[in-house]
XYZ file of C-alpha atoms in Angstrom:
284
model
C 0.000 0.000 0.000
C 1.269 3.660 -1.040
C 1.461 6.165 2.052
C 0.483 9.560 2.384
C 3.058 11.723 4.065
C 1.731 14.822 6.095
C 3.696 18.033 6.495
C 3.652 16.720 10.431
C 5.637 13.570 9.267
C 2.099 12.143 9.900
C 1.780 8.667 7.686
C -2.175 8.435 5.793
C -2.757 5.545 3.981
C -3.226 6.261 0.072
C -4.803 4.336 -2.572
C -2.979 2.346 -4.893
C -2.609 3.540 -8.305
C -3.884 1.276 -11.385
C -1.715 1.159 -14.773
C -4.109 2.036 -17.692
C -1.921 0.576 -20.112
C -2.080 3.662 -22.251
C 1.140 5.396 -24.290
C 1.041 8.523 -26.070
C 3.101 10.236 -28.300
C 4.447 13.782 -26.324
C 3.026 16.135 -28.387
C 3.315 19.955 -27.773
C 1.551 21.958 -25.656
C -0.445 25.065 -27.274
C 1.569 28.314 -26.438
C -1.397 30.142 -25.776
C -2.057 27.797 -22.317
C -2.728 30.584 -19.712
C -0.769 29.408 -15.777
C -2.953 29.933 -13.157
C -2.810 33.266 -10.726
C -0.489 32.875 -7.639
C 1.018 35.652 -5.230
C 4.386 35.318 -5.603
C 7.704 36.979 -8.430
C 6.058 38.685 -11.407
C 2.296 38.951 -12.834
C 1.727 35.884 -14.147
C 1.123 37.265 -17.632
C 4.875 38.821 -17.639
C 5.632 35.625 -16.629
C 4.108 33.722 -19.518
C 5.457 35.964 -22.025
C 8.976 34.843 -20.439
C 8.632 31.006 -20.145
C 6.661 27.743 -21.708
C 4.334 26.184 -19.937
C 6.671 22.993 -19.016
C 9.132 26.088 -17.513
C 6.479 27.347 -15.648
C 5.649 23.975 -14.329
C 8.863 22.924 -13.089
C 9.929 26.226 -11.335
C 6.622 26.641 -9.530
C 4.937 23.051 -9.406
C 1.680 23.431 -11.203
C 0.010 24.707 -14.366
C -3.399 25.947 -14.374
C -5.312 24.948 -17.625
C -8.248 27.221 -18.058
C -11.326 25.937 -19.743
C -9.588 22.689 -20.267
C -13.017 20.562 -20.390
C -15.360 22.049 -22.446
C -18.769 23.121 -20.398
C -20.811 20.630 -21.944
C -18.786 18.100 -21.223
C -18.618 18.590 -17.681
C -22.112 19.595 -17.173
C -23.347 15.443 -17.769
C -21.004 14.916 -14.841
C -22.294 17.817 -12.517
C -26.019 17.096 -13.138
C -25.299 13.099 -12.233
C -23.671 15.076 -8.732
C -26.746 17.060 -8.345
C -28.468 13.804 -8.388
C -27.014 12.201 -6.136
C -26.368 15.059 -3.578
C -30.155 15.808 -3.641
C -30.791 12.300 -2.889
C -28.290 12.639 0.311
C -30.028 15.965 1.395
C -26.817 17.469 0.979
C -27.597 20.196 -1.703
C -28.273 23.891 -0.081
C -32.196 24.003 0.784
C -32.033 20.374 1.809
C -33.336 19.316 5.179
C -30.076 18.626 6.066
C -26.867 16.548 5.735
C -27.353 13.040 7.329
C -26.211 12.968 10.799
C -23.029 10.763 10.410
C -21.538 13.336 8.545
C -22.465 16.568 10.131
C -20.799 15.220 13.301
C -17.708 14.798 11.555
C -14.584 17.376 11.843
C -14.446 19.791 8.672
C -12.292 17.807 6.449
C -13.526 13.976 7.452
C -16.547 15.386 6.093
C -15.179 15.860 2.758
C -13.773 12.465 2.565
C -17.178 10.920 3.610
C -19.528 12.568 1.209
C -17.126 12.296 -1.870
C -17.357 8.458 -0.552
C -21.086 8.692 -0.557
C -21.331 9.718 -3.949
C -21.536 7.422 -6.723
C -21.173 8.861 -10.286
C -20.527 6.424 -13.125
C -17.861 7.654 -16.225
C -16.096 9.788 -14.082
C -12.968 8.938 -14.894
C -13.272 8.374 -18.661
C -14.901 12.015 -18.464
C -12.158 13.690 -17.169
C -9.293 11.741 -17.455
C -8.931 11.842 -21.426
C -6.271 10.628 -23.979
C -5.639 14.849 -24.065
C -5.065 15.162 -20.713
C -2.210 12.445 -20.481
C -0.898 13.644 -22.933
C -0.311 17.276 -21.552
C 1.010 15.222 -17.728
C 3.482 13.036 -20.655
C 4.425 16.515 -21.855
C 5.075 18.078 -18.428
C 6.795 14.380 -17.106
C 9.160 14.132 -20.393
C 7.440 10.363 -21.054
C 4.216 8.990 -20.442
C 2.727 8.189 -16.911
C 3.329 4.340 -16.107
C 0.305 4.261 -14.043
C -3.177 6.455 -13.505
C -4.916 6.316 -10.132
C -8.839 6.223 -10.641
C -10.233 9.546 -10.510
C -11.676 10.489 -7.254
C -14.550 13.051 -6.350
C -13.591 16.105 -4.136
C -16.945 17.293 -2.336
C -17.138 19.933 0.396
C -20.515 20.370 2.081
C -21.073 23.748 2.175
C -21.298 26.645 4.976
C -18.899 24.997 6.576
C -17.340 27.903 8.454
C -15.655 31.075 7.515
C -12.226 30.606 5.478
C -8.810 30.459 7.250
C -4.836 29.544 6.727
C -5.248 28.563 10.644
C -5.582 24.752 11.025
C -5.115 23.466 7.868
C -3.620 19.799 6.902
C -0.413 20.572 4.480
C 0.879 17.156 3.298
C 2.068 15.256 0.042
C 0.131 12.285 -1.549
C 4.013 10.386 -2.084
C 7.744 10.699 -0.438
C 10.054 11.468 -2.924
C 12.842 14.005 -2.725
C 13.336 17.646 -4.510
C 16.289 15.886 -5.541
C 14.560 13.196 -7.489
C 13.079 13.163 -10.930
C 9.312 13.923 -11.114
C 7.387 11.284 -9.348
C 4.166 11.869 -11.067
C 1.476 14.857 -11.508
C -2.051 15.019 -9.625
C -4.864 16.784 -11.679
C -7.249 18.826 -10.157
C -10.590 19.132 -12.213
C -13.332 21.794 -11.578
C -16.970 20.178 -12.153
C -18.532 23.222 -10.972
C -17.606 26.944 -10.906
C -15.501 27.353 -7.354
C -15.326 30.751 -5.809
C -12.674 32.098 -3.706
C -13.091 30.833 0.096
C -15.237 28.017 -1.400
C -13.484 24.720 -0.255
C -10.835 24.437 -3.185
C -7.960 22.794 -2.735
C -4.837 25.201 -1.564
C -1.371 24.413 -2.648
C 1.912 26.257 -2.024
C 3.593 26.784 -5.232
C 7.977 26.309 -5.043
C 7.315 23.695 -1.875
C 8.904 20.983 -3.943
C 11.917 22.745 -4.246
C 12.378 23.375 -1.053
C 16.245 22.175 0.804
C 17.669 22.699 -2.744
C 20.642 24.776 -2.880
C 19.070 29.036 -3.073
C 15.895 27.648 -1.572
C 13.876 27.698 1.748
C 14.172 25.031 4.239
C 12.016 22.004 4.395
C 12.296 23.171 8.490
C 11.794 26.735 8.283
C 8.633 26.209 6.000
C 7.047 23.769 8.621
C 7.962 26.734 10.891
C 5.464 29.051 8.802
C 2.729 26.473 8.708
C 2.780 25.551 12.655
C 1.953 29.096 13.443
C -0.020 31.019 10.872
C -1.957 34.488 11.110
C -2.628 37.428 9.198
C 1.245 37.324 8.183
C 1.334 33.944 6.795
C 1.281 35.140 3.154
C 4.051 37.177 3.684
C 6.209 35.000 5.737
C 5.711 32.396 2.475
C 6.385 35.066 0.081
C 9.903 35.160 2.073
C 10.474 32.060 1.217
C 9.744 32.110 -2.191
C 6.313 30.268 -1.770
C 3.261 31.275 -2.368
C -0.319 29.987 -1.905
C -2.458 28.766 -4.886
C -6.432 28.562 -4.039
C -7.556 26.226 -7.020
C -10.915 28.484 -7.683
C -12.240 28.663 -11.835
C -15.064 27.945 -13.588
C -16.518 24.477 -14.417
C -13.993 23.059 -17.150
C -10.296 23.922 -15.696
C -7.783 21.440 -14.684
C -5.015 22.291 -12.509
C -1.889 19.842 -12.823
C -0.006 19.858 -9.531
C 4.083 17.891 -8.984
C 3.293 15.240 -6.573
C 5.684 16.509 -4.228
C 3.821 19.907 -4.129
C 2.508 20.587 -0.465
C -1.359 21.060 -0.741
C -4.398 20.979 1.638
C -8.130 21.045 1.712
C -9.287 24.277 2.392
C -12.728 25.557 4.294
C -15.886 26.163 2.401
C -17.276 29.305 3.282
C -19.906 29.474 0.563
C -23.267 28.230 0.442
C -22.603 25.910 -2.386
C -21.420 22.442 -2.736
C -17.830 22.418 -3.733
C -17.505 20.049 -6.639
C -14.328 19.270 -8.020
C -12.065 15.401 -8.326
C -8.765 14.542 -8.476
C -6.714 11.555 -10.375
C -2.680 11.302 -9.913
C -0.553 10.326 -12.681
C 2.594 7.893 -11.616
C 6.093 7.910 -13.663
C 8.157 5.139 -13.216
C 11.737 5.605 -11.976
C 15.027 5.433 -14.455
C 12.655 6.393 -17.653
């Protein structure tokens, strides 16, 4: 069984990945791909004017791909959610969420109703022959193994949003040393606002006890205790926090060794979004 490595040196089980079988030619990525917004170095348009989208990738740790999955496509897979979430009473103007999972802390609750939820084709959906082949662009060679996609539902009103508490960790143990272990994508079923539940990552954390960088110590430092300086005190570091917020059809493609949390939902809507990592094998 994989582990999950927390930021605490906490171990989580993970689950196994399953090889797909599929190889793809690397074909290259359209110049005009946008990278997403973060809050560190120079406006991210100066910045895309300077580097490709692979450079981008490998200095900061994730590309944003904007309107990636066309609406259409994405809307069969949000109105099978809506199904299933007004069968669970979970949608806003339900009775309520069942009681199992109300008395769960904030993030359990996640994990249970994205269990709860059963859609059919969501992996074929989002994980397409296009999409591998941008992650076999980014990893130099084609992943040797695809993890089944999972759903990534946040109940909503679940409190108001904070850095305070969070649970920074890393899906795999690998080394900023090492060559890239594999690339988690982040789809967006449903438009996600700002404060509501996305996932949070901290862009330049895999790069971190590399010679010019921030320590993997100090950095755990800045986590343990944050406040309304945290941004700042990351910004020091040369890290900065990504909230993975768009509209229905953007994938965000994240290095596996990219610290990243789930974040509170403040809003009054379901957060909707899944996630399926891509595995390279080591020495090709």
């Amino acid at each position: 069984m994989m582990r999950r490595k927390s930021v605490h040196g906490c171990l989580l089980p993970m689950v196994a990945a399953r090889c797909t079988g599929y190889r793809c030619p690397l074909l290259a990525f359209a110049s005009s791909l946008p990278p997403a917004s973060n809050f560190i170095d120079e406006p991210p348009q100066l910045q895309a004017m300077k580097s490709s989208p692979t450079d981008l990738f490998i200095d900061k740790g994730y590309l944003r791909l904007e309107g990636f999955h066309p609406k259409k496509q994405v809307a069969g897979v949000k109105q099978k959610l809506l199904d299933e979430l007004k069968r669970l009473k979970a949608l806003p103007g339900g009775k309520s969420l069942p009681g199992s999972l109300q008395r769960l802390p904030l993030f359990q609750q996640i994990g249970k109703l994205s269990a709860l939820v059963k859609v059919p084709g969501l992996h074929e959906a989002l994980v397409t022959p296009d999409l591998i082949e941008h992650v076999a662009r980014l990893g130099g060679r084609a992943p040797s193994a695809i993890q089944d996609t999972q759903l990534l539902l946040s109940p909503p009103s679940q409190g108001a949003s904070t850095l305070a508490g969070l649970n920074w960790h890393v899906d795999i143990a690998a080394r900023p040393q090492d060559p890239l272990p594999g690339v988690q994508a982040f789809f967006l079923i449903d438009d996600v606002a700002p404060g509501g539940g996305a996932t949070l990552a901290l862009a330049g954390s895999h790069r971190v006890d590399t010679p010019g960088q921030a320590s993997a110590s100090r950095l755990r430092e800045v986590l343990k205790t944050p406040g309304d300086n945290m941004d700042r005190s990351l910004q020091q570091l040369g890290i900065g926090i990504v909230e993975m917020s768009g509209r229905a059809g953007d994938v965000f493609l994240m290095d596996l060794r990219l610290l990243h949390t789930p974040s509170v939902n403040a809003t009054k809507n379901v957060r909707m979004m899944a996630t399926a990592r891509c595995f390279f094998s080591k020495g090709t």
